[in-house]
PDB file of C-alpha atoms in Angstrom:
ATOM      1  CA  MET A 173      10.563 -17.161 -11.328  1.00 41.00           C
ATOM      2  CA  VAL A 174      13.340 -19.765 -11.523  1.00 39.00           C
ATOM      3  CA  SER A 175      15.121 -19.779 -14.871  1.00 41.00           C
ATOM      4  CA  LYS A 176      15.012 -23.062 -16.780  1.00 48.00           C
ATOM      5  CA  LYS A 177      18.572 -22.319 -17.878  1.00 46.00           C
ATOM      6  CA  ASN A 178      19.930 -22.723 -14.363  1.00 47.00           C
ATOM      7  CA  PRO A 179      19.563 -26.397 -13.327  1.00 44.00           C
ATOM      8  CA  ASP A 180      21.516 -25.811 -10.107  1.00 48.00           C
ATOM      9  CA  VAL A 181      18.935 -23.327  -8.834  1.00 42.00           C
ATOM     10  CA  THR A 182      16.026 -25.435 -10.088  1.00 39.00           C
ATOM     11  CA  ILE A 183      17.258 -28.523  -8.226  1.00 40.00           C
ATOM     12  CA  ARG A 184      17.871 -26.525  -5.034  1.00 43.00           C
ATOM     13  CA  VAL A 185      14.374 -24.989  -5.103  1.00 41.00           C
ATOM     14  CA  PHE A 186      12.755 -28.382  -5.701  1.00 39.00           C
ATOM     15  CA  PHE A 187      14.515 -30.119  -2.841  1.00 41.00           C
ATOM     16  CA  CYS A 188      14.022 -27.188  -0.482  1.00 43.00           C
ATOM     17  CA  ARG A 189      10.284 -27.671  -1.073  1.00 41.00           C
ATOM     18  CA  VAL A 190      10.678 -31.355  -0.276  1.00 41.00           C
ATOM     19  CA  ILE A 191      12.569 -30.704   2.937  1.00 42.00           C
ATOM     20  CA  ASN A 192      10.151 -27.977   4.058  1.00 44.00           C
ATOM     21  CA  ALA A 193       7.378 -30.547   3.818  1.00 38.00           C
ATOM     22  CA  MET A 194       9.339 -33.267   5.620  1.00 43.00           C
ATOM     23  CA  GLN A 195      11.540 -31.555   8.198  1.00 52.00           C
ATOM     24  CA  ASP A 196       9.610 -31.505  11.413  1.00 57.00           C
ATOM     25  CA  PRO A 197      10.726 -33.005  14.730  1.00 63.00           C
ATOM     26  CA  ALA A 198       8.234 -35.873  14.625  1.00 60.00           C
ATOM     27  CA  PHE A 199       9.264 -36.929  11.120  1.00 54.00           C
ATOM     28  CA  VAL A 200      12.997 -36.728  11.875  1.00 56.00           C
ATOM     29  CA  GLN A 201      12.645 -38.622  15.152  1.00 54.00           C
ATOM     30  CA  GLN A 202      10.636 -41.402  13.519  1.00 56.00           C
ATOM     31  CA  ALA A 203      13.003 -41.601  10.547  1.00 52.00           C
ATOM     32  CA  PHE A 204      16.054 -42.089  12.756  1.00 52.00           C
ATOM     33  CA  SER A 205      14.232 -44.556  14.968  1.00 51.00           C
ATOM     34  CA  ASP A 206      13.424 -46.656  11.913  1.00 52.00           C
ATOM     35  CA  ILE A 207      16.991 -46.732  10.568  1.00 50.00           C
ATOM     36  CA  ALA A 208      18.757 -47.063  13.935  1.00 51.00           C
ATOM     37  CA  PRO A 209      19.556 -50.815  13.681  1.00 53.00           C
ATOM     38  CA  ARG A 210      21.524 -50.384  10.430  1.00 48.00           C
ATOM     39  CA  TYR A 211      22.536 -46.731  10.717  1.00 54.00           C
ATOM     40  CA  VAL A 212      26.275 -47.245  11.246  1.00 57.00           C
ATOM     41  CA  LEU A 213      26.663 -49.871   8.529  1.00 53.00           C
ATOM     42  CA  THR A 214      24.698 -47.801   6.025  1.00 55.00           C
ATOM     43  CA  ASN A 215      26.791 -44.689   6.709  1.00 58.00           C
ATOM     44  CA  HIS A 216      30.021 -46.583   6.096  1.00 57.00           C
ATOM     45  CA  VAL A 217      28.727 -48.150   2.886  1.00 56.00           C
ATOM     46  CA  LEU A 218      27.369 -44.900   1.457  1.00 56.00           C
ATOM     47  CA  SER A 219      30.546 -42.931   2.205  1.00 69.00           C
ATOM     48  CA  LEU A 220      32.930 -45.779   1.291  1.00 67.00           C
ATOM     49  CA  GLY A 221      34.237 -45.529   4.845  1.00 75.00           C
ATOM     50  CA  ILE A 222      35.394 -41.930   4.495  1.00 90.00           C
ATOM     51  CA  ASP A 223      33.031 -40.794   7.263  1.00 90.00           C
ATOM     52  CA  VAL A 224      35.321 -42.576   9.734  1.00 90.00           C
ATOM     53  CA  LEU A 225      38.195 -40.318   8.686  1.00 94.00           C
ATOM     54  CA  TRP A 226      36.026 -37.213   9.031  1.00 95.00           C
ATOM     55  CA  ARG A 227      35.160 -38.095  12.611  1.00 95.00           C
ATOM     56  CA  ARG A 228      38.772 -38.827  13.452  1.00 97.00           C
ATOM     57  CA  ARG A 229      39.709 -35.365  12.229  1.00 98.00           C
ATOM     58  CA  VAL A 230      37.089 -33.807  14.533  1.00 98.00           C
ATOM     59  CA  ALA A 231      38.418 -35.936  17.391  1.00 98.00           C
ATOM     60  CA  ARG A 232      41.967 -34.666  16.842  1.00 98.00           C
ATOM     61  CA  LEU A 233      40.715 -31.085  16.925  1.00 98.00           C
ATOM     62  CA  ALA A 234      38.725 -31.850  20.069  1.00 98.00           C
ATOM     63  CA  ALA A 235      41.893 -32.892  21.882  1.00 98.00           C
ATOM     64  CA  ASP A 236      43.697 -29.592  21.193  1.00 96.00           C
ATOM     65  CA  ASP A 237      42.300 -27.794  24.239  1.00 93.00           C
ATOM     66  CA  LYS A 238      42.252 -30.796  26.593  1.00 97.00           C
ATOM     67  CA  PRO A 239      38.557 -30.450  27.511  1.00 98.00           C
ATOM     68  CA  GLN A 240      37.348 -31.992  30.758  1.00 98.00           C
ATOM     69  CA  ARG A 241      33.579 -31.874  30.137  1.00 98.00           C
ATOM     70  CA  ILE A 242      32.285 -32.632  26.659  1.00 98.00           C
ATOM     71  CA  LEU A 243      28.801 -32.706  25.185  1.00 98.00           C
ATOM     72  CA  ASP A 244      28.283 -34.695  22.007  1.00 98.00           C
ATOM     73  CA  LEU A 245      24.924 -33.446  20.815  1.00 98.00           C
ATOM     74  CA  ALA A 246      22.736 -35.395  18.364  1.00 94.00           C
ATOM     75  CA  THR A 247      25.078 -38.257  19.121  1.00 96.00           C
ATOM     76  CA  GLY A 248      23.016 -40.848  17.244  1.00 90.00           C
ATOM     77  CA  SER A 249      24.697 -44.220  17.571  1.00 89.00           C
ATOM     78  CA  GLY A 250      27.727 -42.587  19.193  1.00 95.00           C
ATOM     79  CA  ASP A 251      30.215 -42.685  16.306  1.00 93.00           C
ATOM     80  CA  LEU A 252      31.648 -39.227  16.937  1.00 96.00           C
ATOM     81  CA  ALA A 253      31.474 -39.538  20.726  1.00 98.00           C
ATOM     82  CA  VAL A 254      33.525 -42.738  20.670  1.00 97.00           C
ATOM     83  CA  ALA A 255      36.136 -41.129  18.404  1.00 97.00           C
ATOM     84  CA  VAL A 256      36.378 -38.051  20.649  1.00 98.00           C
ATOM     85  CA  LEU A 257      36.842 -40.141  23.795  1.00 97.00           C
ATOM     86  CA  GLU A 258      39.758 -41.935  22.134  1.00 97.00           C
ATOM     87  CA  THR A 259      41.625 -38.618  21.857  1.00 98.00           C
ATOM     88  CA  CYS A 260      40.322 -37.190  25.175  1.00 98.00           C
ATOM     89  CA  PRO A 261      40.521 -40.251  27.472  1.00 94.00           C
ATOM     90  CA  GLY A 262      40.428 -38.256  30.703  1.00 93.00           C
ATOM     91  CA  ALA A 263      37.313 -36.274  29.819  1.00 98.00           C
ATOM     92  CA  HIS A 264      33.733 -36.856  30.903  1.00 98.00           C
ATOM     93  CA  LEU A 265      31.503 -37.034  27.840  1.00 98.00           C
ATOM     94  CA  THR A 266      27.735 -36.698  27.831  1.00 98.00           C
ATOM     95  CA  ALA A 267      26.055 -38.119  24.729  1.00 98.00           C
ATOM     96  CA  ALA A 268      22.662 -36.541  24.034  1.00 98.00           C
ATOM     97  CA  ASP A 269      20.080 -37.260  21.345  1.00 95.00           C
ATOM     98  CA  PHE A 270      16.320 -36.887  21.027  1.00 90.00           C
ATOM     99  CA  CYS A 271      15.951 -40.423  19.635  1.00 88.00           C
ATOM    100  CA  GLU A 272      16.049 -43.140  22.283  1.00 91.00           C
ATOM    101  CA  PRO A 273      16.527 -46.051  19.807  1.00 88.00           C
ATOM    102  CA  MET A 274      19.728 -44.381  18.626  1.00 86.00           C
ATOM    103  CA  LEU A 275      20.963 -44.011  22.213  1.00 94.00           C
ATOM    104  CA  GLU A 276      20.396 -47.727  22.769  1.00 92.00           C
ATOM    105  CA  HIS A 277      23.038 -48.386  20.119  1.00 89.00           C
ATOM    106  CA  ALA A 278      25.313 -45.711  21.606  1.00 92.00           C
ATOM    107  CA  ARG A 279      25.219 -47.443  24.980  1.00 95.00           C
ATOM    108  CA  LYS A 280      26.129 -50.760  23.367  1.00 92.00           C
ATOM    109  CA  ARG A 281      29.303 -49.067  22.150  1.00 91.00           C
ATOM    110  CA  GLY A 282      30.357 -48.206  25.698  1.00 94.00           C
ATOM    111  CA  LEU A 283      28.905 -44.732  26.211  1.00 97.00           C
ATOM    112  CA  THR A 284      27.644 -44.598  29.778  1.00 95.00           C
ATOM    113  CA  ASP A 285      26.378 -41.032  30.192  1.00 98.00           C
ATOM    114  CA  THR A 286      23.544 -40.791  27.669  1.00 98.00           C
ATOM    115  CA  LEU A 287      20.511 -38.554  27.761  1.00 97.00           C
ATOM    116  CA  VAL A 288      17.390 -38.042  25.670  1.00 96.00           C
ATOM    117  CA  ALA A 289      17.368 -34.300  25.030  1.00 96.00           C
ATOM    118  CA  ASP A 290      16.082 -31.702  22.586  1.00 93.00           C
ATOM    119  CA  GLY A 291      19.029 -29.815  21.085  1.00 94.00           C
ATOM    120  CA  MET A 292      17.072 -26.566  21.111  1.00 93.00           C
ATOM    121  CA  ALA A 293      16.081 -26.778  24.784  1.00 95.00           C
ATOM    122  CA  MET A 294      18.789 -28.733  26.592  1.00 97.00           C
ATOM    123  CA  PRO A 295      18.419 -29.654  30.287  1.00 97.00           C
ATOM    124  CA  PHE A 296      21.877 -28.360  31.230  1.00 98.00           C
ATOM    125  CA  GLU A 297      22.869 -25.332  33.266  1.00 98.00           C
ATOM    126  CA  ASP A 298      24.579 -22.393  31.592  1.00 98.00           C
ATOM    127  CA  GLN A 299      28.340 -22.707  31.000  1.00 98.00           C
ATOM    128  CA  THR A 300      28.544 -26.431  31.760  1.00 98.00           C
ATOM    129  CA  PHE A 301      30.855 -27.770  29.035  1.00 98.00           C
ATOM    130  CA  ASP A 302      34.351 -27.077  27.739  1.00 98.00           C
ATOM    131  CA  LEU A 303      33.527 -28.540  24.334  1.00 98.00           C
ATOM    132  CA  VAL A 304      30.380 -29.214  22.325  1.00 98.00           C
ATOM    133  CA  THR A 305      30.591 -31.496  19.300  1.00 98.00           C
ATOM    134  CA  ILE A 306      27.835 -32.320  16.846  1.00 98.00           C
ATOM    135  CA  GLY A 307      28.213 -34.591  13.843  1.00 95.00           C
ATOM    136  CA  PHE A 308      25.562 -34.544  11.111  1.00 91.00           C
ATOM    137  CA  GLY A 309      22.966 -33.337  13.594  1.00 91.00           C
ATOM    138  CA  LEU A 310      22.600 -29.565  13.300  1.00 95.00           C
ATOM    139  CA  ARG A 311      21.205 -30.040   9.797  1.00 90.00           C
ATOM    140  CA  ASN A 312      18.310 -32.061  11.227  1.00 87.00           C
ATOM    141  CA  MET A 313      17.179 -29.400  13.691  1.00 91.00           C
ATOM    142  CA  ALA A 314      14.167 -27.281  12.861  1.00 88.00           C
ATOM    143  CA  ASP A 315      15.867 -23.974  13.738  1.00 94.00           C
ATOM    144  CA  TYR A 316      19.636 -23.792  13.085  1.00 95.00           C
ATOM    145  CA  PRO A 317      20.256 -20.377  14.725  1.00 97.00           C
ATOM    146  CA  LYS A 318      18.309 -21.327  17.837  1.00 97.00           C
ATOM    147  CA  ALA A 319      20.241 -24.603  18.115  1.00 97.00           C
ATOM    148  CA  VAL A 320      23.599 -22.823  17.803  1.00 98.00           C
ATOM    149  CA  GLN A 321      22.504 -20.284  20.416  1.00 98.00           C
ATOM    150  CA  GLU A 322      21.614 -23.122  22.781  1.00 98.00           C
ATOM    151  CA  MET A 323      25.035 -24.710  22.236  1.00 98.00           C
ATOM    152  CA  ARG A 324      26.643 -21.394  23.136  1.00 98.00           C
ATOM    153  CA  ARG A 325      24.557 -21.218  26.320  1.00 98.00           C
ATOM    154  CA  VAL A 326      25.879 -24.514  27.665  1.00 98.00           C
ATOM    155  CA  LEU A 327      29.499 -23.763  26.737  1.00 98.00           C
ATOM    156  CA  LYS A 328      31.865 -22.132  29.190  1.00 98.00           C
ATOM    157  CA  PRO A 329      33.437 -18.804  28.122  1.00 98.00           C
ATOM    158  CA  GLY A 330      36.202 -19.687  25.683  1.00 98.00           C
ATOM    159  CA  GLY A 331      34.717 -23.148  25.182  1.00 98.00           C
ATOM    160  CA  ARG A 332      34.863 -24.680  21.728  1.00 98.00           C
ATOM    161  CA  LEU A 333      32.163 -25.732  19.279  1.00 98.00           C
ATOM    162  CA  LEU A 334      32.933 -28.299  16.566  1.00 98.00           C
ATOM    163  CA  VAL A 335      30.278 -28.929  13.924  1.00 98.00           C
ATOM    164  CA  LEU A 336      30.717 -31.701  11.356  1.00 96.00           C
ATOM    165  CA  ASP A 337      28.151 -31.837   8.587  1.00 94.00           C
ATOM    166  CA  PHE A 338      27.588 -32.285   4.892  1.00 89.00           C
ATOM    167  CA  SER A 339      28.080 -29.464   2.423  1.00 92.00           C
ATOM    168  CA  LEU A 340      27.790 -29.058  -1.337  1.00 89.00           C
ATOM    169  CA  PRO A 341      31.103 -28.967  -3.257  1.00 90.00           C
ATOM    170  CA  GLU A 342      31.902 -25.686  -4.984  1.00 87.00           C
ATOM    171  CA  ASN A 343      33.790 -27.371  -7.813  1.00 89.00           C
ATOM    172  CA  ILE A 344      33.333 -29.779 -10.727  1.00 92.00           C
ATOM    173  CA  LEU A 345      32.095 -32.463  -8.324  1.00 90.00           C
ATOM    174  CA  ARG A 346      28.966 -30.488  -7.497  1.00 92.00           C
ATOM    175  CA  LEU A 347      26.633 -31.877 -10.184  1.00 91.00           C
ATOM    176  CA  PRO A 348      27.765 -35.541 -10.039  1.00 92.00           C
ATOM    177  CA  TYR A 349      27.632 -35.400  -6.244  1.00 88.00           C
ATOM    178  CA  ARG A 350      24.072 -34.096  -6.318  1.00 90.00           C
ATOM    179  CA  PHE A 351      23.064 -36.823  -8.742  1.00 90.00           C
ATOM    180  CA  TYR A 352      24.516 -39.390  -6.336  1.00 85.00           C
ATOM    181  CA  LEU A 353      22.864 -37.671  -3.373  1.00 82.00           C
ATOM    182  CA  HIS A 354      19.358 -37.606  -4.805  1.00 85.00           C
ATOM    183  CA  TYR A 355      19.223 -40.744  -6.929  1.00 87.00           C
ATOM    184  CA  ILE A 356      21.921 -43.313  -6.123  1.00 85.00           C
ATOM    185  CA  LEU A 357      22.124 -42.821  -2.349  1.00 79.00           C
ATOM    186  CA  PRO A 358      18.371 -43.190  -1.603  1.00 80.00           C
ATOM    187  CA  MET A 359      18.214 -46.305  -3.742  1.00 83.00           C
ATOM    188  CA  VAL A 360      21.174 -48.014  -2.047  1.00 78.00           C
ATOM    189  CA  ALA A 361      20.181 -46.849   1.447  1.00 71.00           C
ATOM    190  CA  GLY A 362      16.598 -47.943   0.863  1.00 75.00           C
ATOM    191  CA  TRP A 363      17.845 -51.407  -0.030  1.00 75.00           C
ATOM    192  CA  LEU A 364      20.056 -51.572   3.090  1.00 70.00           C
ATOM    193  CA  THR A 365      17.543 -50.191   5.582  1.00 70.00           C
ATOM    194  CA  GLY A 366      14.129 -50.539   3.986  1.00 71.00           C
ATOM    195  CA  GLN A 367      13.617 -46.827   4.686  1.00 68.00           C
ATOM    196  CA  ARG A 368      14.231 -45.006   1.416  1.00 65.00           C
ATOM    197  CA  GLN A 369      12.203 -41.975   2.499  1.00 68.00           C
ATOM    198  CA  ALA A 370      14.667 -41.215   5.311  1.00 65.00           C
ATOM    199  CA  TYR A 371      17.483 -40.928   2.797  1.00 69.00           C
ATOM    200  CA  GLU A 372      15.442 -38.896   0.343  1.00 74.00           C
ATOM    201  CA  TYR A 373      15.082 -36.541   3.304  1.00 72.00           C
ATOM    202  CA  LEU A 374      18.885 -36.554   3.661  1.00 74.00           C
ATOM    203  CA  GLY A 375      19.430 -35.103   0.192  1.00 80.00           C
ATOM    204  CA  GLY A 376      16.811 -32.425   0.724  1.00 83.00           C
ATOM    205  CA  SER A 377      18.267 -31.458   4.104  1.00 84.00           C
ATOM    206  CA  ILE A 378      21.739 -30.996   2.586  1.00 85.00           C
ATOM    207  CA  GLU A 379      20.304 -28.759  -0.142  1.00 90.00           C
ATOM    208  CA  LYS A 380      18.694 -26.511   2.471  1.00 90.00           C
ATOM    209  CA  PHE A 381      21.524 -26.479   5.006  1.00 94.00           C
ATOM    210  CA  PRO A 382      23.800 -23.394   4.906  1.00 95.00           C
ATOM    211  CA  SER A 383      27.452 -24.197   4.343  1.00 93.00           C
ATOM    212  CA  GLY A 384      30.779 -22.444   3.871  1.00 93.00           C
ATOM    213  CA  ALA A 385      30.721 -18.715   4.550  1.00 95.00           C
ATOM    214  CA  ALA A 386      26.962 -18.792   5.235  1.00 96.00           C
ATOM    215  CA  MET A 387      27.414 -21.242   8.109  1.00 97.00           C
ATOM    216  CA  CYS A 388      30.417 -19.332   9.467  1.00 98.00           C
ATOM    217  CA  ASP A 389      28.326 -16.154   9.504  1.00 98.00           C
ATOM    218  CA  LEU A 390      25.432 -17.933  11.218  1.00 98.00           C
ATOM    219  CA  ILE A 391      27.708 -19.213  13.992  1.00 98.00           C
ATOM    220  CA  ALA A 392      29.509 -15.899  14.443  1.00 98.00           C
ATOM    221  CA  ALA A 393      26.195 -14.052  14.755  1.00 98.00           C
ATOM    222  CA  ARG A 394      25.295 -16.249  17.757  1.00 98.00           C
ATOM    223  CA  GLY A 395      28.172 -15.062  19.929  1.00 98.00           C
ATOM    224  CA  PHE A 396      31.151 -17.085  18.699  1.00 98.00           C
ATOM    225  CA  ARG A 397      34.600 -15.903  17.654  1.00 98.00           C
ATOM    226  CA  ASP A 398      37.381 -17.310  15.489  1.00 98.00           C
ATOM    227  CA  VAL A 399      34.920 -19.191  13.303  1.00 98.00           C
ATOM    228  CA  THR A 400      36.595 -21.311  10.630  1.00 98.00           C
ATOM    229  CA  GLN A 401      35.581 -23.880   8.037  1.00 97.00           C
ATOM    230  CA  GLU A 402      37.653 -26.900   7.024  1.00 98.00           C
ATOM    231  CA  PRO A 403      36.308 -28.561   3.838  1.00 96.00           C
ATOM    232  CA  LEU A 404      36.655 -32.355   3.724  1.00 96.00           C
ATOM    233  CA  SER A 405      36.833 -34.653   0.698  1.00 93.00           C
ATOM    234  CA  PHE A 406      36.669 -31.801  -1.841  1.00 93.00           C
ATOM    235  CA  GLY A 407      33.812 -30.107  -0.009  1.00 93.00           C
ATOM    236  CA  VAL A 408      31.424 -33.030   0.442  1.00 91.00           C
ATOM    237  CA  ALA A 409      31.550 -32.358   4.194  1.00 93.00           C
ATOM    238  CA  SER A 410      32.926 -29.573   6.390  1.00 96.00           C
ATOM    239  CA  ILE A 411      34.124 -29.006   9.936  1.00 98.00           C
ATOM    240  CA  TYR A 412      33.217 -25.676  11.539  1.00 98.00           C
ATOM    241  CA  SER A 413      35.250 -24.629  14.564  1.00 98.00           C
ATOM    242  CA  ALA A 414      34.371 -21.705  16.831  1.00 98.00           C
ATOM    243  CA  PHE A 415      34.940 -20.463  20.378  1.00 98.00           C
ATOM    244  CA  ARG A 416      32.368 -18.965  22.723  1.00 98.00           C
ATOM    245  CA  ALA A 417      32.998 -15.242  22.987  1.00 95.00           C
TER     246      ALA A 417
END
């Protein structure tokens, strides 16, 4: 029984129930299709533009190993893919997503190799890519371990995985951030997109998603080494870096 004296646990249990009811592939695909036309603008407004800096940080890390073949999984409208190509201009990047309306926007931004694909059953041969990036996409997959295992499959030995996603701050910002996440953000996003339910889903998905040491352990258990976490903006988001063992 959840103690009434622990609001943090009570909130987490409530929103995990919400996300368990909502997180299925059909719901997620429809939600992203509905918000696709205003997805980029809404992200920038809701994060005050900080999400641009997060992606640039991932892009700088991506360039460290000079990858030649890159997969940007759950690419959405291509924000992260475009940033990565700026730091890896000689690489071939494949942008994959299971939502075709999102890929339409990605192509408008200059991404030429796009593919509708399920992140848990990708149509690529084993050991195809030097680098796999995924920004704010792993959290939306129905089975996190299976998705990470599939990313490992398509990576070459020694290839790198970079995961950018939201996390919950482990500091004094935790409670005000959660209030923003569950009350302010859906209201503003609903006004911008007309799809409030999609952003109510966002808060629930962040509550459920493992972060910090839990995510590092999940990745390491799927055959990766040198797994690290880099908190961003006081822990509101995190970058996880790992190499295929």
